[in-house]
PDB file of C-alpha atoms in Angstrom:
ATOM      1  CA  MET A   1      60.892  19.704 335.941  1.00 46.00           C
ATOM      2  CA  THR A   2      63.901  20.298 338.153  1.00 51.00           C
ATOM      3  CA  ASN A   3      62.815  17.555 340.541  1.00 51.00           C
ATOM      4  CA  GLN A   4      62.676  14.981 337.754  1.00 53.00           C
ATOM      5  CA  SER A   5      66.180  15.810 336.525  1.00 53.00           C
ATOM      6  CA  CYS A   6      67.574  15.524 340.038  1.00 58.00           C
ATOM      7  CA  LYS A   7      65.956  12.112 340.571  1.00 58.00           C
ATOM      8  CA  ALA A   8      66.848  10.662 337.179  1.00 55.00           C
ATOM      9  CA  GLY A   9      70.339  12.137 337.275  1.00 52.00           C
ATOM     10  CA  THR A  10      71.007  10.831 340.762  1.00 56.00           C
ATOM     11  CA  THR A  11      72.543   7.719 339.201  1.00 58.00           C
ATOM     12  CA  PHE A  12      75.280   9.420 337.216  1.00 58.00           C
ATOM     13  CA  ARG A  13      74.314  13.118 337.510  1.00 60.00           C
ATOM     14  CA  PRO A  14      73.860  14.536 341.028  1.00 60.00           C
ATOM     15  CA  CYS A  15      71.044  17.007 341.717  1.00 61.00           C
ATOM     16  CA  TYR A  16      73.553  19.828 342.245  1.00 59.00           C
ATOM     17  CA  HIS A  17      75.164  19.125 338.865  1.00 56.00           C
ATOM     18  CA  LYS A  18      72.038  19.921 336.858  1.00 53.00           C
ATOM     19  CA  SER A  19      71.962  23.293 338.589  1.00 52.00           C
ATOM     20  CA  ALA A  20      75.357  24.186 337.125  1.00 49.00           C
ATOM     21  CA  VAL A  21      74.267  23.371 333.577  1.00 51.00           C
TER      22      VAL A  21
END
């Protein structure tokens, strides 16, 4: 799940950002 978010969010949401949420 985390991997998907990081890949899809790479455009406008960096992988590190999702970690903060």
